[in-house]
């Protein structure tokens, strides 16, 4: 169970809810229910878990129910039916006082349109929630300044909101949400009112903050690129229903149906698909245990001309080539370490393919994929990367060997389109 668990959640607006539920049981559409009952089905049997410290993105088109789901998590909107568990406690069953305390201490919300008080200073805006919670002024002022420093607004604490740009005002809203150090941050299309460049910058800053603060974040957006960039997992909604939940890579590579497929068809997959998805197990030998005889035997058996050399902890040392191994054997030498080539291109499992294409084309050997401990977990070869790029752009990649080949190929495809 996650820090947030939603079970069979429904929200129906209107007076004939019983009739609407009867029609839902018979799989009537949202439009049919509205036509015959006057009720709007905003959420239809939504269930999901959100893990601690993950960014969980809920996305969909206008009217899909995504913002209604978010507001049900803190009961700004009262669900019609279902459960919303925060740390195992169903918040639909708590009284108003307990709910108020939950909102003050456990979760905070960042809105699309900032919601700043124009007559209050920046720091006073950030203090507001702490103030109504009864915190003494010196302490809340200290926390407000700390929060503003985290979001890059040090020096603007006593400015007025109208003296700040849109991006800076949204930073104030984010600082206000962070001031009470909540475990859960609810963000409702928080960046959609910003210009594209400022929006991209705020996305980067949110990821930087998350790396530092490790909050649980529920982020609402209608923008797939934003969802793919921010989300550890993404829930896609349509007509009040969740149609797929998955990692960005799963959403792109395994769309659950035509609706999700239509969302992702124009996305540059190379910016989301990572090394881990196309890497393969490398042929390896272990030093000092293995020598040239073992290396030659393994190359012959596996049918390769290079082997990756690792130590007993699977830490990468380098590679050896068949030609060098043969020379070593002819010289009756067993010093395998003398022929290890250590100039190997390295990458992490989560590196996007767009960052791997140039190194793959410029290097003779596959790229070695190392985890955070430096352990060799796989290799990514040129052919796999180029094939994925070809799938993304619809190009013929059979004759691509250099960056110039790839550039020419993509240009000709673009001109044809």
Short mmCIF file of C-alpha atoms in Angstrom, two decimals:
data_model
loop_
_atom_site.label_atom_id
_atom_site.label_comp_id
_atom_site.label_asym_id
_atom_site.label_seq_id
_atom_site.Cartn_x
_atom_site.Cartn_y
_atom_site.Cartn_z
CA UNK A 1 0.00 0.00 0.00
CA UNK A 2 1.28 3.47 -0.89
CA UNK A 3 1.20 6.69 1.09
CA UNK A 4 -2.01 7.46 -0.86
CA UNK A 5 -4.43 4.72 -1.85
CA UNK A 6 -7.60 5.43 -3.82
CA UNK A 7 -10.17 2.64 -4.07
CA UNK A 8 -13.22 2.61 -6.33
CA UNK A 9 -13.59 6.39 -6.26
CA UNK A 10 -16.66 8.01 -7.81
CA UNK A 11 -17.77 11.62 -8.08
CA UNK A 12 -21.16 12.32 -9.63
CA UNK A 13 -22.57 15.83 -9.80
CA UNK A 14 -26.36 16.05 -9.88
CA UNK A 15 -29.48 15.02 -7.98
CA UNK A 16 -30.24 11.61 -9.52
CA UNK A 17 -27.12 9.80 -8.42
CA UNK A 18 -28.88 6.48 -7.78
CA UNK A 19 -30.11 6.39 -11.37
CA UNK A 20 -26.66 7.39 -12.61
CA UNK A 21 -25.10 4.46 -10.70
CA UNK A 22 -27.68 2.09 -12.19
CA UNK A 23 -26.70 3.24 -15.66
CA UNK A 24 -23.00 2.95 -14.85
CA UNK A 25 -23.59 -0.67 -13.81
CA UNK A 26 -25.04 -1.23 -17.29
CA UNK A 27 -21.95 0.41 -18.84
CA UNK A 28 -23.80 3.48 -20.10
CA UNK A 29 -21.58 6.26 -21.40
CA UNK A 30 -20.98 9.56 -19.65
CA UNK A 31 -23.01 11.32 -22.36
CA UNK A 32 -25.97 8.94 -22.01
CA UNK A 33 -26.05 9.41 -18.24
CA UNK A 34 -25.99 13.20 -18.59
CA UNK A 35 -28.76 13.07 -21.18
CA UNK A 36 -31.11 10.83 -19.16
CA UNK A 37 -30.37 11.91 -15.57
CA UNK A 38 -28.82 15.36 -15.77
CA UNK A 39 -25.88 14.00 -13.75
CA UNK A 40 -22.24 14.48 -14.68
CA UNK A 41 -19.94 11.56 -13.99
CA UNK A 42 -16.67 13.29 -13.11
CA UNK A 43 -14.89 10.23 -11.67
CA UNK A 44 -15.83 6.67 -12.59
CA UNK A 45 -14.42 3.90 -10.39
CA UNK A 46 -10.86 5.22 -10.11
CA UNK A 47 -8.35 3.13 -8.15
CA UNK A 48 -4.60 3.65 -7.74
CA UNK A 49 -1.71 3.70 -5.24
CA UNK A 50 0.83 6.49 -4.95
CA UNK A 51 4.15 5.52 -3.43
CA UNK A 52 6.07 7.65 -0.98
CA UNK A 53 8.45 10.17 -2.60
CA UNK A 54 7.23 9.56 -6.16
CA UNK A 55 5.90 12.12 -8.62
CA UNK A 56 2.56 10.71 -9.73
CA UNK A 57 1.14 12.56 -12.73
CA UNK A 58 -2.56 12.44 -13.61
CA UNK A 59 -3.18 13.64 -17.14
CA UNK A 60 -6.02 13.89 -19.60
CA UNK A 61 -7.96 16.31 -21.74
CA UNK A 62 -10.33 18.93 -20.33
CA UNK A 63 -13.29 17.23 -18.67
CA UNK A 64 -11.47 13.95 -18.13
CA UNK A 65 -11.79 14.24 -14.33
CA UNK A 66 -8.13 14.72 -13.43
CA UNK A 67 -8.53 17.89 -11.35
CA UNK A 68 -11.61 16.46 -9.63
CA UNK A 69 -9.55 13.44 -8.54
CA UNK A 70 -6.91 15.75 -7.08
CA UNK A 71 -9.47 17.74 -5.11
CA UNK A 72 -10.97 14.53 -3.75
CA UNK A 73 -7.58 13.68 -2.23
CA UNK A 74 -7.94 16.52 0.28
CA UNK A 75 -11.77 16.73 0.14
CA UNK A 76 -11.96 20.14 -1.43
CA UNK A 77 -14.51 18.16 -3.42
CA UNK A 78 -16.45 15.48 -1.53
CA UNK A 79 -16.41 12.12 -3.31
CA UNK A 80 -19.73 10.44 -3.94
CA UNK A 81 -18.43 6.97 -3.18
CA UNK A 82 -15.17 5.14 -2.53
CA UNK A 83 -12.12 5.40 -0.28
CA UNK A 84 -9.20 7.79 -0.08
CA UNK A 85 -6.54 6.46 2.29
CA UNK A 86 -3.70 8.70 3.47
CA UNK A 87 -1.16 6.61 5.37
CA UNK A 88 -3.84 3.97 5.79
CA UNK A 89 -6.52 6.33 7.17
CA UNK A 90 -9.69 6.91 5.12
CA UNK A 91 -10.01 10.68 5.06
CA UNK A 92 -13.64 10.41 3.95
CA UNK A 93 -14.44 9.22 7.47
CA UNK A 94 -12.60 11.89 9.48
CA UNK A 95 -14.38 14.90 11.00
CA UNK A 96 -13.85 18.49 9.92
CA UNK A 97 -11.29 19.26 12.62
CA UNK A 98 -9.17 16.23 11.75
CA UNK A 99 -9.48 17.02 8.04
CA UNK A 100 -8.34 20.61 8.68
CA UNK A 101 -5.34 19.36 10.62
CA UNK A 102 -4.51 16.92 7.80
CA UNK A 103 -4.56 19.75 5.27
CA UNK A 104 -2.32 21.88 7.46
CA UNK A 105 0.27 19.27 8.36
CA UNK A 106 0.21 16.40 5.83
CA UNK A 107 -0.50 17.97 2.44
CA UNK A 108 -0.37 21.29 0.62
CA UNK A 109 -1.73 22.47 -2.70
CA UNK A 110 -0.34 24.59 -5.54
CA UNK A 111 -2.91 26.07 -7.91
CA UNK A 112 -2.74 27.04 -11.56
CA UNK A 113 -3.43 30.73 -10.99
CA UNK A 114 -1.09 31.40 -8.07
CA UNK A 115 -3.83 32.63 -5.65
CA UNK A 116 -1.61 35.25 -4.02
CA UNK A 117 -2.97 38.05 -1.85
CA UNK A 118 -2.05 41.29 -3.70
CA UNK A 119 -1.99 43.37 -0.50
CA UNK A 120 0.48 41.08 1.30
CA UNK A 121 4.22 40.89 0.80
CA UNK A 122 5.77 37.78 -0.69
CA UNK A 123 6.87 36.45 2.71
CA UNK A 124 3.48 37.30 4.22
CA UNK A 125 1.80 35.28 1.46
CA UNK A 126 4.01 32.31 2.25
CA UNK A 127 3.29 32.68 5.98
CA UNK A 128 -0.47 32.68 5.52
CA UNK A 129 -1.14 28.98 6.13
CA UNK A 130 1.16 28.95 9.13
CA UNK A 131 -0.53 32.10 10.44
CA UNK A 132 -4.05 30.67 10.37
CA UNK A 133 -2.64 27.54 11.99
CA UNK A 134 -1.65 29.66 14.99
CA UNK A 135 2.14 29.69 14.62
CA UNK A 136 3.97 32.57 16.29
CA UNK A 137 5.16 35.29 13.90
CA UNK A 138 8.96 34.95 14.37
CA UNK A 139 8.82 31.21 13.66
CA UNK A 140 6.53 31.48 10.64
CA UNK A 141 8.62 34.32 9.23
CA UNK A 142 11.72 32.13 9.55
CA UNK A 143 10.02 29.21 7.78
CA UNK A 144 8.71 31.50 5.03
CA UNK A 145 12.19 32.86 4.33
CA UNK A 146 13.58 29.32 4.23
CA UNK A 147 10.91 28.20 1.76
CA UNK A 148 11.49 31.22 -0.46
CA UNK A 149 15.20 30.49 -0.47
CA UNK A 150 14.50 26.93 -1.65
CA UNK A 151 12.57 28.18 -4.67
CA UNK A 152 15.14 30.78 -5.67
CA UNK A 153 13.47 33.90 -4.31
CA UNK A 154 16.01 34.96 -1.73
CA UNK A 155 16.06 38.76 -1.69
CA UNK A 156 12.42 39.11 -2.79
CA UNK A 157 10.86 38.29 0.58
CA UNK A 158 9.46 41.80 1.18
CA UNK A 159 8.46 42.53 -2.42
CA UNK A 160 4.81 42.75 -3.44
CA UNK A 161 3.34 40.09 -5.78
CA UNK A 162 2.73 42.57 -8.62
CA UNK A 163 6.46 43.33 -8.67
CA UNK A 164 7.21 39.74 -9.70
CA UNK A 165 6.97 37.95 -13.04
CA UNK A 166 4.49 35.11 -13.56
CA UNK A 167 7.17 32.49 -12.98
CA UNK A 168 8.29 34.17 -9.79
CA UNK A 169 4.70 34.41 -8.54
CA UNK A 170 4.30 30.68 -9.09
CA UNK A 171 7.47 30.14 -7.09
CA UNK A 172 5.79 32.04 -4.25
CA UNK A 173 2.83 29.67 -4.50
CA UNK A 174 5.20 26.72 -4.37
CA UNK A 175 7.06 28.19 -1.39
CA UNK A 176 3.75 28.68 0.42
CA UNK A 177 2.95 25.01 -0.13
CA UNK A 178 6.40 23.95 1.12
CA UNK A 179 6.49 26.22 4.19
CA UNK A 180 4.82 23.72 6.54
CA UNK A 181 7.03 20.87 5.21
CA UNK A 182 4.14 18.68 4.00
CA UNK A 183 4.61 15.02 3.10
CA UNK A 184 2.31 15.36 0.08
CA UNK A 185 2.26 18.15 -2.50
CA UNK A 186 -0.82 18.48 -4.72
CA UNK A 187 -0.19 20.49 -7.89
CA UNK A 188 -3.13 21.34 -10.14
CA UNK A 189 -1.82 22.35 -13.59
CA UNK A 190 0.62 24.48 -11.64
CA UNK A 191 2.70 25.55 -14.65
CA UNK A 192 0.10 25.70 -17.43
CA UNK A 193 -0.47 29.47 -17.10
CA UNK A 194 3.22 30.20 -17.72
CA UNK A 195 5.03 30.96 -20.96
CA UNK A 196 6.68 27.86 -22.51
CA UNK A 197 10.24 28.81 -21.59
CA UNK A 198 9.32 29.70 -18.00
CA UNK A 199 7.23 26.54 -17.80
CA UNK A 200 10.19 24.37 -18.82
CA UNK A 201 12.36 26.15 -16.27
CA UNK A 202 9.80 25.55 -13.50
CA UNK A 203 9.65 21.86 -14.42
CA UNK A 204 13.43 21.64 -14.06
CA UNK A 205 13.32 23.46 -10.75
CA UNK A 206 10.61 21.15 -9.44
CA UNK A 207 12.76 18.13 -10.29
CA UNK A 208 15.72 19.78 -8.53
CA UNK A 209 13.56 20.43 -5.46
CA UNK A 210 12.32 16.86 -5.48
CA UNK A 211 15.89 15.55 -5.57
CA UNK A 212 16.55 17.62 -2.45
CA UNK A 213 13.28 17.30 -0.50
CA UNK A 214 11.85 13.90 -1.59
CA UNK A 215 8.17 14.80 -1.35
CA UNK A 216 5.25 12.76 -2.59
CA UNK A 217 3.88 14.86 -5.46
CA UNK A 218 0.57 14.46 -7.28
CA UNK A 219 0.79 16.59 -10.42
CA UNK A 220 -2.11 17.34 -12.76
CA UNK A 221 -1.50 18.27 -16.39
CA UNK A 222 -3.05 18.04 -19.86
CA UNK A 223 0.38 18.14 -21.49
CA UNK A 224 1.95 14.77 -22.32
CA UNK A 225 5.48 16.16 -22.65
CA UNK A 226 5.20 17.64 -19.17
CA UNK A 227 3.86 14.34 -17.82
CA UNK A 228 6.69 12.38 -19.42
CA UNK A 229 9.30 14.79 -18.06
CA UNK A 230 8.04 14.95 -14.48
CA UNK A 231 6.29 11.69 -13.76
CA UNK A 232 7.75 8.62 -12.13
CA UNK A 233 4.39 7.14 -13.12
CA UNK A 234 1.52 8.54 -15.16
CA UNK A 235 -2.21 7.88 -14.93
CA UNK A 236 -4.13 8.77 -18.10
CA UNK A 237 -7.83 9.59 -17.69
CA UNK A 238 -10.74 9.66 -20.12
CA UNK A 239 -14.37 10.42 -19.27
CA UNK A 240 -13.70 10.05 -15.54
CA UNK A 241 -11.97 6.68 -15.90
CA UNK A 242 -8.30 5.80 -15.56
CA UNK A 243 -7.41 4.01 -18.80
CA UNK A 244 -3.73 3.32 -18.09
CA UNK A 245 -1.15 3.72 -15.34
CA UNK A 246 2.54 3.22 -16.05
CA UNK A 247 6.01 4.67 -16.20
CA UNK A 248 6.70 7.12 -19.03
CA UNK A 249 8.45 4.34 -20.90
CA UNK A 250 5.53 1.93 -20.43
CA UNK A 251 3.05 4.55 -21.62
CA UNK A 252 5.09 5.12 -24.78
CA UNK A 253 6.01 1.55 -25.60
CA UNK A 254 2.91 -0.30 -24.37
CA UNK A 255 -0.13 1.97 -24.86
CA UNK A 256 -3.23 0.22 -23.52
CA UNK A 257 -5.50 1.15 -26.42
CA UNK A 258 -6.27 3.55 -29.23
CA UNK A 259 -6.95 6.46 -26.88
CA UNK A 260 -3.52 6.30 -25.25
CA UNK A 261 -1.90 5.47 -28.58
CA UNK A 262 -3.34 8.69 -30.05
CA UNK A 263 -1.76 10.64 -27.18
CA UNK A 264 1.72 9.27 -27.73
CA UNK A 265 1.91 8.91 -31.51
CA UNK A 266 3.72 12.23 -32.08
CA UNK A 267 6.04 12.06 -29.09
CA UNK A 268 9.79 11.89 -29.67
CA UNK A 269 10.33 8.49 -28.09
CA UNK A 270 14.11 8.88 -28.12
CA UNK A 271 13.81 11.48 -25.35
CA UNK A 272 11.91 9.06 -23.11
CA UNK A 273 13.05 5.55 -24.02
CA UNK A 274 16.12 4.80 -21.93
CA UNK A 275 19.21 2.65 -22.15
CA UNK A 276 17.70 0.11 -19.76
CA UNK A 277 14.92 -0.75 -22.21
CA UNK A 278 17.18 -1.76 -25.09
CA UNK A 279 20.35 -2.89 -23.35
CA UNK A 280 21.39 -6.51 -23.58
CA UNK A 281 23.48 -8.76 -21.38
CA UNK A 282 27.19 -8.34 -22.18
CA UNK A 283 29.59 -11.25 -22.70
CA UNK A 284 32.05 -10.98 -19.80
CA UNK A 285 35.11 -12.48 -18.22
CA UNK A 286 36.33 -11.96 -14.68
CA UNK A 287 39.86 -10.95 -13.72
CA UNK A 288 42.12 -12.05 -12.24
CA UNK A 289 40.29 -15.39 -12.32
CA UNK A 290 40.12 -15.72 -16.13
CA UNK A 291 43.05 -15.58 -18.54
CA UNK A 292 43.51 -15.41 -22.33
CA UNK A 293 42.65 -19.10 -22.82
CA UNK A 294 39.26 -18.66 -21.14
CA UNK A 295 38.70 -15.42 -23.05
CA UNK A 296 39.39 -17.06 -26.43
CA UNK A 297 37.18 -20.03 -25.62
CA UNK A 298 34.29 -17.79 -24.57
CA UNK A 299 34.60 -15.59 -27.67
CA UNK A 300 34.47 -18.67 -29.87
CA UNK A 301 31.49 -20.13 -28.00
CA UNK A 302 29.44 -16.92 -27.89
CA UNK A 303 30.49 -15.77 -31.36
CA UNK A 304 31.84 -12.34 -30.45
CA UNK A 305 35.11 -10.52 -31.09
CA UNK A 306 35.14 -8.51 -27.84
CA UNK A 307 34.53 -9.32 -24.19
CA UNK A 308 33.78 -6.99 -21.29
CA UNK A 309 36.20 -7.43 -18.42
CA UNK A 310 34.81 -7.17 -14.89
CA UNK A 311 36.06 -7.89 -11.38
CA UNK A 312 34.41 -10.26 -8.91
CA UNK A 313 31.95 -7.49 -7.88
CA UNK A 314 30.92 -6.97 -11.54
CA UNK A 315 32.63 -3.59 -11.65
CA UNK A 316 33.70 -2.79 -15.21
CA UNK A 317 37.42 -2.73 -15.94
CA UNK A 318 37.38 -2.52 -19.75
CA UNK A 319 37.22 -4.72 -22.84
CA UNK A 320 39.50 -7.18 -24.62
CA UNK A 321 39.58 -7.87 -28.39
CA UNK A 322 40.04 -11.24 -30.07
CA UNK A 323 43.13 -10.09 -32.03
CA UNK A 324 44.90 -9.05 -28.83
CA UNK A 325 43.93 -12.27 -27.08
CA UNK A 326 45.39 -14.36 -29.93
CA UNK A 327 48.64 -12.39 -29.85
CA UNK A 328 48.84 -12.88 -26.12
CA UNK A 329 48.42 -16.64 -26.50
CA UNK A 330 51.05 -16.84 -29.22
CA UNK A 331 53.48 -15.15 -26.90
CA UNK A 332 52.65 -17.63 -24.15
CA UNK A 333 51.59 -14.79 -21.88
CA UNK A 334 48.79 -15.08 -19.34
CA UNK A 335 48.74 -11.36 -18.45
CA UNK A 336 45.24 -10.55 -19.68
CA UNK A 337 45.29 -7.18 -17.91
CA UNK A 338 48.02 -5.97 -20.27
CA UNK A 339 45.60 -5.95 -23.23
CA UNK A 340 42.53 -4.50 -21.50
CA UNK A 341 41.21 -1.41 -23.28
CA UNK A 342 39.85 0.93 -20.63
CA UNK A 343 38.59 3.70 -22.89
CA UNK A 344 34.95 2.53 -22.88
CA UNK A 345 31.96 4.87 -23.16
CA UNK A 346 29.76 4.62 -20.07
CA UNK A 347 26.16 5.55 -19.36
CA UNK A 348 23.43 5.09 -16.74
CA UNK A 349 20.31 2.93 -17.17
CA UNK A 350 18.02 5.98 -17.24
CA UNK A 351 19.90 7.85 -19.99
CA UNK A 352 17.52 8.67 -22.90
CA UNK A 353 18.42 7.37 -26.32
CA UNK A 354 18.62 10.89 -27.70
CA UNK A 355 21.75 11.34 -25.55
CA UNK A 356 23.25 8.02 -26.65
CA UNK A 357 22.97 8.29 -30.43
CA UNK A 358 26.04 10.45 -31.07
CA UNK A 359 28.35 8.49 -28.71
CA UNK A 360 27.16 5.20 -30.25
CA UNK A 361 27.96 6.35 -33.78
CA UNK A 362 31.34 7.76 -32.82
CA UNK A 363 32.54 4.75 -30.82
CA UNK A 364 33.75 1.40 -32.06
CA UNK A 365 32.30 -0.64 -29.21
CA UNK A 366 28.87 -0.76 -27.54
CA UNK A 367 28.19 1.61 -24.67
CA UNK A 368 28.51 0.05 -21.22
CA UNK A 369 25.56 0.62 -18.87
CA UNK A 370 26.50 0.94 -15.19
CA UNK A 371 24.13 1.24 -12.24
CA UNK A 372 24.60 3.69 -9.36
CA UNK A 373 27.12 1.34 -7.73
CA UNK A 374 29.25 1.13 -10.86
CA UNK A 375 28.13 -2.42 -11.61
CA UNK A 376 27.96 -3.45 -15.26
CA UNK A 377 24.28 -4.19 -15.95
CA UNK A 378 24.21 -4.22 -19.76
CA UNK A 379 25.49 -2.83 -23.04
CA UNK A 380 23.76 -0.78 -25.73
CA UNK A 381 24.96 -1.24 -29.29
CA UNK A 382 24.74 1.08 -32.26
CA UNK A 383 22.25 -1.07 -34.16
CA UNK A 384 19.70 -1.10 -31.32
CA UNK A 385 19.81 2.68 -30.92
CA UNK A 386 19.56 3.36 -34.65
CA UNK A 387 16.66 0.90 -34.98
CA UNK A 388 14.76 2.72 -32.21
CA UNK A 389 15.49 6.08 -33.86
CA UNK A 390 14.21 4.68 -37.14
CA UNK A 391 10.99 3.51 -35.49
CA UNK A 392 10.53 6.98 -34.00
CA UNK A 393 10.98 8.88 -37.26
CA UNK A 394 9.77 6.21 -39.69
CA UNK A 395 13.15 6.04 -41.46
CA UNK A 396 15.10 3.29 -43.19
CA UNK A 397 18.14 2.76 -40.95
CA UNK A 398 19.81 -0.16 -42.69
CA UNK A 399 22.58 1.96 -44.25
CA UNK A 400 23.23 4.30 -41.33
CA UNK A 401 26.77 4.14 -40.00
CA UNK A 402 27.66 7.75 -39.19
CA UNK A 403 26.03 10.91 -37.88
CA UNK A 404 26.07 12.32 -41.42
CA UNK A 405 24.17 9.25 -42.68
CA UNK A 406 21.58 9.68 -39.97
CA UNK A 407 21.21 13.41 -40.59
CA UNK A 408 20.75 12.86 -44.33
CA UNK A 409 18.25 10.08 -43.71
CA UNK A 410 16.13 12.15 -41.35
CA UNK A 411 16.23 15.18 -43.65
CA UNK A 412 14.98 13.14 -46.60
CA UNK A 413 12.18 11.70 -44.48
CA UNK A 414 11.14 15.15 -43.30
CA UNK A 415 11.06 16.45 -46.87
CA UNK A 416 8.91 13.49 -47.96
CA UNK A 417 6.45 14.16 -45.16
#
